[in-house]
Each structure stands twice: as C-alpha cells, then as structure tokens.
C-alpha cells in the first residue's frame, strides 16, 4: 500500500488535553484506542477502508500499545477473530463494508452471538446505502435482529460517535451481545472535533500475555444442546440487560420542543438531515434547536419499549424516520403502542418513501405532509415554497441545456492493465461468437460499462466462477468467469476453483493479477510483489510479470492442469489465449492469469521516482502515444476498442472533412494499448509512439538541433 497515512497516525497519538480535528472514520479509529481495544481486524471496503488502512500502517505504534492488528483475508475471517472475546475479557473490534461484508461474515456472527461474549466485541460496519453507494441496497439491521446483536447508529457528531465506541464495548460486556456500530457514508466523512483522551493499553495484550487458556466450558460453544439455552438467554437475560444499560447510560437522546403533542423518532445517523429539513419548515434552527420533540435512537436495536412508550404517550402523532425497508423500527413501535393501548397516531412509511436515501429534500417532503395534518400554517407553506423552488431550478437548468447531459459512468483508470483484456475479449468474440461472461466485484467490473458492456451477472466478491456453474452445462459454447486477484483470495479459490475442479466443470476462468485489491484502495494481498520486485519493475515500465507466483502455485496445487499466464497489454496474445481456451480439446477448468500491475499503484511509485531523477538533473524518458490527424480516417474504431479517457475526439483540422478525428490528450501514461489495439485489430495506421526526453544528453541535443534545421529547411517559406 503506497498511500501514506502518517498524518492520521499522528492524530491517533493525541491524549488528554488535545483536541482531535478530522473525519468521522478516523475519530472512530482513535476512539477504539481510547477504549482499550486489544485486537483489531477487518476487510477493507468503502466507506470504512480508512480504519483498517490506518491501523495496518500504524502497526509500530500498535505494538507499543500491545494491540494486535490483522488484515483479514475476508469478512468471515474478521468475524471469526471476535471469537477471542467469547472466553477472554479482551475488547476486540473488526470492520468491513456492509451489507456485502456482513453477508460474508454471517456464519461466524451467528456462532459468536449464540454463546455471547465476555469481552466487548464491536463490529464497525460501513453502511453502504443511498447516494454514493456501490453495492446492493439492503440493511444491516436485519442481521442485528436475527442474531440478537446490539445495533448502534450514532448521531453524526464526533463527540457522540466516539462516545458510542466506548459505550458500544460497555454495552456488549453488560449484555454479552456483540455490538454493531453502523456508520453511514455521510457519518464516515463528517468532519468535526472532539476532546481527545489518552489511549488505554489493554490489560491483556501482545505485551502482557495470558498464562493459560480458559477452562473448558461447553456453554461457550455454539453447539446443541447448549444452543437451545443460548436462544432463551437472548430474550431472558441479554436483551433486558442491554435495555437497562441503554437507559442508565442515556445512549438514546431526547430533545424537547414546544409542540410537545407531536414527536419524531429518528435513527441517530439521520439526525443531521432531519434537522436540516426541519429548518426548511421553520421548525428548527441551524444549531439543532427543534420545535418538535425528538427521540434520537443512537441504539436502533434493541429498542427500549418503556422509553418509546413514554415518548409517545400523550402525543397526537409521532413520525418514525427510518431509512430503507422493511420498516423494522416502525413495526416494533406499532406493536408496542398497540399492546399498551396508546392511541398516538403513528406515521412513517405512509409519508416517507420505502426505499432510497433520506436526503434533506426527501425528508422535507414527508415532514411537510406531517405538518400539513398537525401544524397547518406558515411552516407547511415555507416548505412547499422551498420544495417548489428546487423543482423550478432543476427545470430551468434542464431548459438551458438543449439535451440532457450524457451519463458519466465510472471507468478504468488511464492505462489500466485490465482494459486491454476487454479489448482482446471483444476481438476474440468476433471470432468465436459471444460467450456467457460471469463478472465479479473489482475494478474489472468497469468492463460492464461502455465501450465493452460485458458481464451477464455479478453474484458477489470472488463468486464469478461459482455463478456460472448452472449456465455452463446448458450452453453450447464454453462460459467465461472473470475474477480479480483480490476476489481470488477473498473467496474465489475455494468457492469457485475448488468446486469447478471437484465437479470436473468445463469452463474458462480469467484472473486479473494486478497485485493488489485495487478497487478498495490498492491494499496488499498474498500475491503482492515484494519491494525488490517493485523497484526492478519500475524502470522497465511494464508489469511485475512472474514476480509472485502464489496464485499459479495455488492453482497447480489444487490440480489445475490447463494454466496460461499472459501479459495484459499484449492484446494479440491475450486474444489468442482466450480463443485457445474456448476451442481447446481439454475438457476441464482452463485458467488464464492475466498479469499487469495496477496502473494507479504503478504511477504512485513512478511519479515520485521520476520527479527525483529530474530534480537531480538526470535523463528521463517518457513514452506518449499520439494520433496523426492526417491519417485518422474518422471511424473511431480505436475508441470503441479502448475506452481510455485520454483517447478522445477533436474537430477535424481538414476543412473538407466533417467527421472529428481521434486524438490523445495530456494524461496518456504511454501504456501502449493504442498501438497494441491498432495491430491486433488491424486499425488505420494513424497511431504513433513518441519518446519525450527530459534532461537529454549532449549528443541528443546536438542531434535535435541538426534535425530541426533540416525540417526547417524542408518547410516552405
Ligand atoms: S485502480 Fe488499478 S486496476 Fe483499478 S481501474 Fe485503476 S489502474 Fe485499473
Ligand atoms: S497509450 Fe492509449 S490507452 Fe494507453 S494511456 Fe495512452 S491513450 Fe490511453
């Protein structure tokens, strides 16, 4: 991992008397250390990658504190790590992206929740829901309910968020339930400050080891017959204990307001958006002073029935603001109101949408309807005017544009090593016909966008090979599964490769070996080349070919017999290898390992190195590609085959031609794909390769002067 988090690591060292300033997710990281956490693990993924990335780089400081940090191979291994807190009074925290990561971790979480924990177990999940999310839209709440884990959804304020970390551990210990700390995207990125406290080295740690293991206790195993007792303990002891702790320590917050015959019950994470929307109705100010009483649920599971009932009693109506579906909280409140025969009218999903993010505008629309029923008057009119004004501005902006703005889907980085393989696949399919492509999670999923539009399904991280198992036997042509090296180690090796080999499946698997889990922030993996390999590769300017054979060795070890390694940028060879795999006589799993280092990571390494050479006055050569505009025939086949953002269009300089010509703009990293595609697809010969020499040697300057003079002489006066 090349990005340096040295500043962040410094802020982890703050102590009593200091003020922490920064982003929510870093504040959570600091709060873990203040809470005496003994071990930390996880699997990276937005929006919580930062937590683990910082902790991994801060290992020397963690060693000082005696805290163990583990970059786990997937979320299941992270969740299983919490098993340390079953017997031992160790506080442990793990992190991942949810809902997908929680799905992967579900088995271990069930087996952890059943016996319960002794030491506090905190699961920091990045709730990737709403605008900006990158995964399927589901709620972690369902997992908390089914496995009886406490669920915190803190108000996005650094003081509250960091308090909830400490309280989360205490709540877990008081109830024996693992606790999930749900951080929405906006909460992770909210900025603010809080009064730091000293970090607490854990009592049992890597520096203060336990002498003996715990005594054998069958009750700590998730195995019948004790699982029947565990199920009863959840409702008889653990949930009541959690509720007591929530009330005694005021984990949920009550905000009074002058309209005390009304109320809003809101998930803590939505508090900021709610207050901003109340402002549009004139029912709150910018500092959060509200006119409608609020019950802010920093703990969304378990609810405390008495607390909710007390809040609702005597009110004409209460609105539940709960993002996503199903409306677990609203349903539970409806039940408890009915059981207590409280006649308070309950609103929620009747006024607010069942799915999608609750932005300020969405909330203001629902609140306007609520206010229209119970607070008719200027508040409703103000909000209606504001909402109508937003619509008018949108329509005015649309009217200025003659046609809607084109969509701008994300795509591969400039010079990405994965783009050429999709070019080769496009060319291969022209020859063998279209194939079923099982896509996967990772940067290669950008291949599902234009100009490639390849991939029939995505079933999860590392799941592509497994996901074609039902398709292959039904298809005349072989199927293709695409997987990254990140996905291979996360899940694909066992879920896909082992299963395909065991069942003797006839399929093709293409593994992108770019050296990192690039899509989550270029974290290192088992097959990341070592530092020596990196520096050797840097001046060759190509990939890290054959520097780490872990993937190939694992495949051979499992018994893969048809295995080819290709260089991603060699489009012609990749095409030939794909065709070979699809037409080979060999009946079984065929694996193509496509090597080419992540360009983002390569540039991060190369740029400072080149800058240092220039600084020292040393000669530096950069490769650039270009298009001869006189030769370009304007059919743009090169663009349809590449999609590189720096290969684009410009007006045709020939006044007699109307079609724009292709051009390579600044930013080209000289990956060579333009030339490879032109050769492999026999495109027009308009591409040229140029070398830009900085700090040239004396004979190069002399040659340049000589050449320039000849060119000038040949040009008409
Ligand atoms: S991060 Fe790396 S692998 Fe991902 S698109 Fe960019 S260059 Fe390609
Ligand atoms: S050589 Fe072509 S594909 Fe590669 S970075 Fe330059 S313009 Fe993009």
PDB file of N, CA, C and O and ligand atoms in Angstrom, residues 413-416 419 569 599 623-626 642-648 663-665 667-675 677 687, ligand 2:
ATOM      1  N   UNK A 413      -9.035   3.358 -14.911  1.00  0.00           N
ATOM      2  CA  UNK A 413      -8.065   4.459 -14.900  1.00  0.00           C
ATOM      3  C   UNK A 413      -7.352   4.516 -16.257  1.00  0.00           C
ATOM      4  O   UNK A 413      -7.334   3.534 -16.999  1.00  0.00           O
ATOM      5  N   UNK A 414      -6.728   5.640 -16.516  1.00  0.00           N
ATOM      6  CA  UNK A 414      -5.914   5.770 -17.729  1.00  0.00           C
ATOM      7  C   UNK A 414      -4.773   4.746 -17.639  1.00  0.00           C
ATOM      8  O   UNK A 414      -4.067   4.684 -16.629  1.00  0.00           O
ATOM      9  N   UNK A 415      -4.646   3.962 -18.674  1.00  0.00           N
ATOM     10  CA  UNK A 415      -3.549   2.983 -18.706  1.00  0.00           C
ATOM     11  C   UNK A 415      -3.779   1.748 -17.865  1.00  0.00           C
ATOM     12  O   UNK A 415      -2.842   0.970 -17.644  1.00  0.00           O
ATOM     13  N   UNK A 416      -5.006   1.548 -17.387  1.00  0.00           N
ATOM     14  CA  UNK A 416      -5.295   0.372 -16.543  1.00  0.00           C
ATOM     15  C   UNK A 416      -4.922  -0.917 -17.283  1.00  0.00           C
ATOM     16  O   UNK A 416      -5.242  -1.083 -18.459  1.00  0.00           O
ATOM     17  N   UNK A 419      -8.016  -2.962 -18.989  1.00  0.00           N
ATOM     18  CA  UNK A 419      -8.707  -2.520 -20.209  1.00  0.00           C
ATOM     19  C   UNK A 419      -8.292  -3.355 -21.439  1.00  0.00           C
ATOM     20  O   UNK A 419      -9.156  -3.803 -22.199  1.00  0.00           O
ATOM     21  N   UNK A 569      -1.167  -6.331 -21.572  1.00  0.00           N
ATOM     22  CA  UNK A 569      -1.058  -5.325 -22.626  1.00  0.00           C
ATOM     23  C   UNK A 569      -0.796  -5.939 -24.002  1.00  0.00           C
ATOM     24  O   UNK A 569      -0.894  -5.248 -24.999  1.00  0.00           O
ATOM     25  N   UNK A 599      -2.240   0.261 -12.647  1.00  0.00           N
ATOM     26  CA  UNK A 599      -1.562   1.469 -13.135  1.00  0.00           C
ATOM     27  C   UNK A 599      -1.574   2.586 -12.081  1.00  0.00           C
ATOM     28  O   UNK A 599      -0.612   3.364 -11.976  1.00  0.00           O
ATOM     29  N   UNK A 623       7.118   7.799 -22.389  1.00  0.00           N
ATOM     30  CA  UNK A 623       6.502   7.381 -23.656  1.00  0.00           C
ATOM     31  C   UNK A 623       5.118   8.005 -23.757  1.00  0.00           C
ATOM     32  O   UNK A 623       4.354   8.018 -22.794  1.00  0.00           O
ATOM     33  N   UNK A 624       4.817   8.569 -24.911  1.00  0.00           N
ATOM     34  CA  UNK A 624       3.470   9.114 -25.162  1.00  0.00           C
ATOM     35  C   UNK A 624       2.987   8.542 -26.487  1.00  0.00           C
ATOM     36  O   UNK A 624       3.787   8.284 -27.389  1.00  0.00           O
ATOM     37  N   UNK A 625       1.710   8.350 -26.589  1.00  0.00           N
ATOM     38  CA  UNK A 625       1.129   7.931 -27.861  1.00  0.00           C
ATOM     39  C   UNK A 625       0.371   9.102 -28.467  1.00  0.00           C
ATOM     40  O   UNK A 625      -0.071  10.014 -27.754  1.00  0.00           O
ATOM     41  N   UNK A 626       0.236   9.098 -29.762  1.00  0.00           N
ATOM     42  CA  UNK A 626      -0.484  10.174 -30.440  1.00  0.00           C
ATOM     43  C   UNK A 626      -1.164   9.654 -31.696  1.00  0.00           C
ATOM     44  O   UNK A 626      -0.962   8.500 -32.107  1.00  0.00           O
ATOM     45  N   UNK A 642     -11.171   0.661 -26.945  1.00  0.00           N
ATOM     46  CA  UNK A 642     -10.299   1.004 -25.827  1.00  0.00           C
ATOM     47  C   UNK A 642     -11.062   1.670 -24.669  1.00  0.00           C
ATOM     48  O   UNK A 642     -11.061   1.176 -23.557  1.00  0.00           O
ATOM     49  N   UNK A 643     -11.695   2.774 -24.955  1.00  0.00           N
ATOM     50  CA  UNK A 643     -12.401   3.476 -23.878  1.00  0.00           C
ATOM     51  C   UNK A 643     -11.474   4.246 -22.967  1.00  0.00           C
ATOM     52  O   UNK A 643     -11.902   4.748 -21.925  1.00  0.00           O
ATOM     53  N   UNK A 644     -10.182   4.379 -23.307  1.00  0.00           N
ATOM     54  CA  UNK A 644      -9.268   5.144 -22.458  1.00  0.00           C
ATOM     55  C   UNK A 644      -9.690   6.614 -22.472  1.00  0.00           C
ATOM     56  O   UNK A 644      -9.911   7.184 -23.544  1.00  0.00           O
ATOM     57  N   UNK A 645      -9.800   7.243 -21.302  1.00  0.00           N
ATOM     58  CA  UNK A 645     -10.263   8.630 -21.259  1.00  0.00           C
ATOM     59  C   UNK A 645      -9.345   9.605 -22.002  1.00  0.00           C
ATOM     60  O   UNK A 645      -9.790  10.682 -22.392  1.00  0.00           O
ATOM     61  N   UNK A 646      -8.072   9.239 -22.182  1.00  0.00           N
ATOM     62  CA  UNK A 646      -7.185  10.182 -22.875  1.00  0.00           C
ATOM     63  C   UNK A 646      -7.168   9.958 -24.385  1.00  0.00           C
ATOM     64  O   UNK A 646      -6.491  10.689 -25.102  1.00  0.00           O
ATOM     65  N   UNK A 647      -7.882   8.947 -24.845  1.00  0.00           N
ATOM     66  CA  UNK A 647      -8.048   8.761 -26.292  1.00  0.00           C
ATOM     67  C   UNK A 647      -9.438   9.283 -26.616  1.00  0.00           C
ATOM     68  O   UNK A 647     -10.453   8.665 -26.286  1.00  0.00           O
ATOM     69  N   UNK A 648      -9.494  10.455 -27.226  1.00  0.00           N
ATOM     70  CA  UNK A 648     -10.791  11.113 -27.381  1.00  0.00           C
ATOM     71  C   UNK A 648     -10.898  11.723 -28.784  1.00  0.00           C
ATOM     72  O   UNK A 648     -10.189  11.312 -29.703  1.00  0.00           O
ATOM     73  N   UNK A 663      -7.822  11.744 -31.045  1.00  0.00           N
ATOM     74  CA  UNK A 663      -6.640  12.452 -30.547  1.00  0.00           C
ATOM     75  C   UNK A 663      -6.285  11.918 -29.165  1.00  0.00           C
ATOM     76  O   UNK A 663      -7.165  11.456 -28.429  1.00  0.00           O
ATOM     77  N   UNK A 664      -5.017  11.960 -28.833  1.00  0.00           N
ATOM     78  CA  UNK A 664      -4.582  11.562 -27.491  1.00  0.00           C
ATOM     79  C   UNK A 664      -4.237  12.839 -26.730  1.00  0.00           C
ATOM     80  O   UNK A 664      -3.392  13.620 -27.177  1.00  0.00           O
ATOM     81  N   UNK A 665      -4.938  13.049 -25.624  1.00  0.00           N
ATOM     82  CA  UNK A 665      -4.724  14.289 -24.876  1.00  0.00           C
ATOM     83  C   UNK A 665      -3.744  14.062 -23.725  1.00  0.00           C
ATOM     84  O   UNK A 665      -3.352  12.927 -23.449  1.00  0.00           O
ATOM     85  N   UNK A 667      -2.184  13.352 -20.271  1.00  0.00           N
ATOM     86  CA  UNK A 667      -2.619  12.368 -19.286  1.00  0.00           C
ATOM     87  C   UNK A 667      -2.288  10.960 -19.732  1.00  0.00           C
ATOM     88  O   UNK A 667      -2.232  10.045 -18.910  1.00  0.00           O
ATOM     89  N   UNK A 668      -2.056  10.773 -21.050  1.00  0.00           N
ATOM     90  CA  UNK A 668      -1.663   9.443 -21.553  1.00  0.00           C
ATOM     91  C   UNK A 668      -0.420   8.990 -20.790  1.00  0.00           C
ATOM     92  O   UNK A 668       0.545   9.740 -20.670  1.00  0.00           O
ATOM     93  N   UNK A 669      -0.486   7.782 -20.254  1.00  0.00           N
ATOM     94  CA  UNK A 669       0.673   7.289 -19.499  1.00  0.00           C
ATOM     95  C   UNK A 669       1.536   6.373 -20.360  1.00  0.00           C
ATOM     96  O   UNK A 669       2.461   5.727 -19.863  1.00  0.00           O
ATOM     97  N   UNK A 670       1.191   6.297 -21.652  1.00  0.00           N
ATOM     98  CA  UNK A 670       2.012   5.503 -22.571  1.00  0.00           C
ATOM     99  C   UNK A 670       1.955   4.024 -22.287  1.00  0.00           C
ATOM    100  O   UNK A 670       2.961   3.323 -22.414  1.00  0.00           O
ATOM    101  N   UNK A 671       0.760   3.533 -21.930  1.00  0.00           N
ATOM    102  CA  UNK A 671       0.663   2.110 -21.585  1.00  0.00           C
ATOM    103  C   UNK A 671       0.879   1.230 -22.811  1.00  0.00           C
ATOM    104  O   UNK A 671       1.202   0.050 -22.678  1.00  0.00           O
ATOM    105  N   UNK A 672       0.634   1.779 -23.982  1.00  0.00           N
ATOM    106  CA  UNK A 672       0.887   1.016 -25.206  1.00  0.00           C
ATOM    107  C   UNK A 672      -0.349   0.371 -25.795  1.00  0.00           C
ATOM    108  O   UNK A 672      -0.282  -0.234 -26.876  1.00  0.00           O
ATOM    109  N   UNK A 673      -1.470   0.475 -25.105  1.00  0.00           N
ATOM    110  CA  UNK A 673      -2.673  -0.203 -25.607  1.00  0.00           C
ATOM    111  C   UNK A 673      -3.088   0.316 -26.982  1.00  0.00           C
ATOM    112  O   UNK A 673      -3.548  -0.462 -27.824  1.00  0.00           O
ATOM    113  N   UNK A 674      -2.930   1.624 -27.202  1.00  0.00           N
ATOM    114  CA  UNK A 674      -3.338   2.180 -28.501  1.00  0.00           C
ATOM    115  C   UNK A 674      -2.624   1.455 -29.642  1.00  0.00           C
ATOM    116  O   UNK A 674      -3.245   1.051 -30.624  1.00  0.00           O
ATOM    117  N   UNK A 675      -1.334   1.276 -29.485  1.00  0.00           N
ATOM    118  CA  UNK A 675      -0.565   0.593 -30.525  1.00  0.00           C
ATOM    119  C   UNK A 675      -0.953  -0.871 -30.634  1.00  0.00           C
ATOM    120  O   UNK A 675      -1.112  -1.413 -31.732  1.00  0.00           O
ATOM    121  N   UNK A 677      -3.791  -2.317 -29.855  1.00  0.00           N
ATOM    122  CA  UNK A 677      -5.115  -2.459 -30.475  1.00  0.00           C
ATOM    123  C   UNK A 677      -5.035  -2.238 -31.978  1.00  0.00           C
ATOM    124  O   UNK A 677      -5.676  -2.943 -32.753  1.00  0.00           O
ATOM    125  N   UNK A 687      -1.721   5.772 -35.407  1.00  0.00           N
ATOM    126  CA  UNK A 687      -1.093   5.936 -34.091  1.00  0.00           C
ATOM    127  C   UNK A 687       0.428   5.998 -34.210  1.00  0.00           C
ATOM    128  O   UNK A 687       1.021   5.280 -35.009  1.00  0.00           O
TER     129      UNK A 687
HETATM  130  S1  LIG B   2      -1.380   4.573 -24.831  1.00  0.00           S
HETATM  131 FE1  LIG B   2      -3.554   4.824 -25.415  1.00  0.00          FE
HETATM  132  S2  LIG B   2      -4.675   3.531 -23.962  1.00  0.00           S
HETATM  133 FE2  LIG B   2      -2.616   3.836 -23.086  1.00  0.00          FE
HETATM  134  S3  LIG B   2      -2.804   5.630 -21.765  1.00  0.00           S
HETATM  135 FE3  LIG B   2      -2.164   6.414 -23.774  1.00  0.00          FE
HETATM  136  S4  LIG B   2      -4.088   6.935 -24.826  1.00  0.00           S
HETATM  137 FE4  LIG B   2      -4.619   5.603 -23.094  1.00  0.00          FE
END
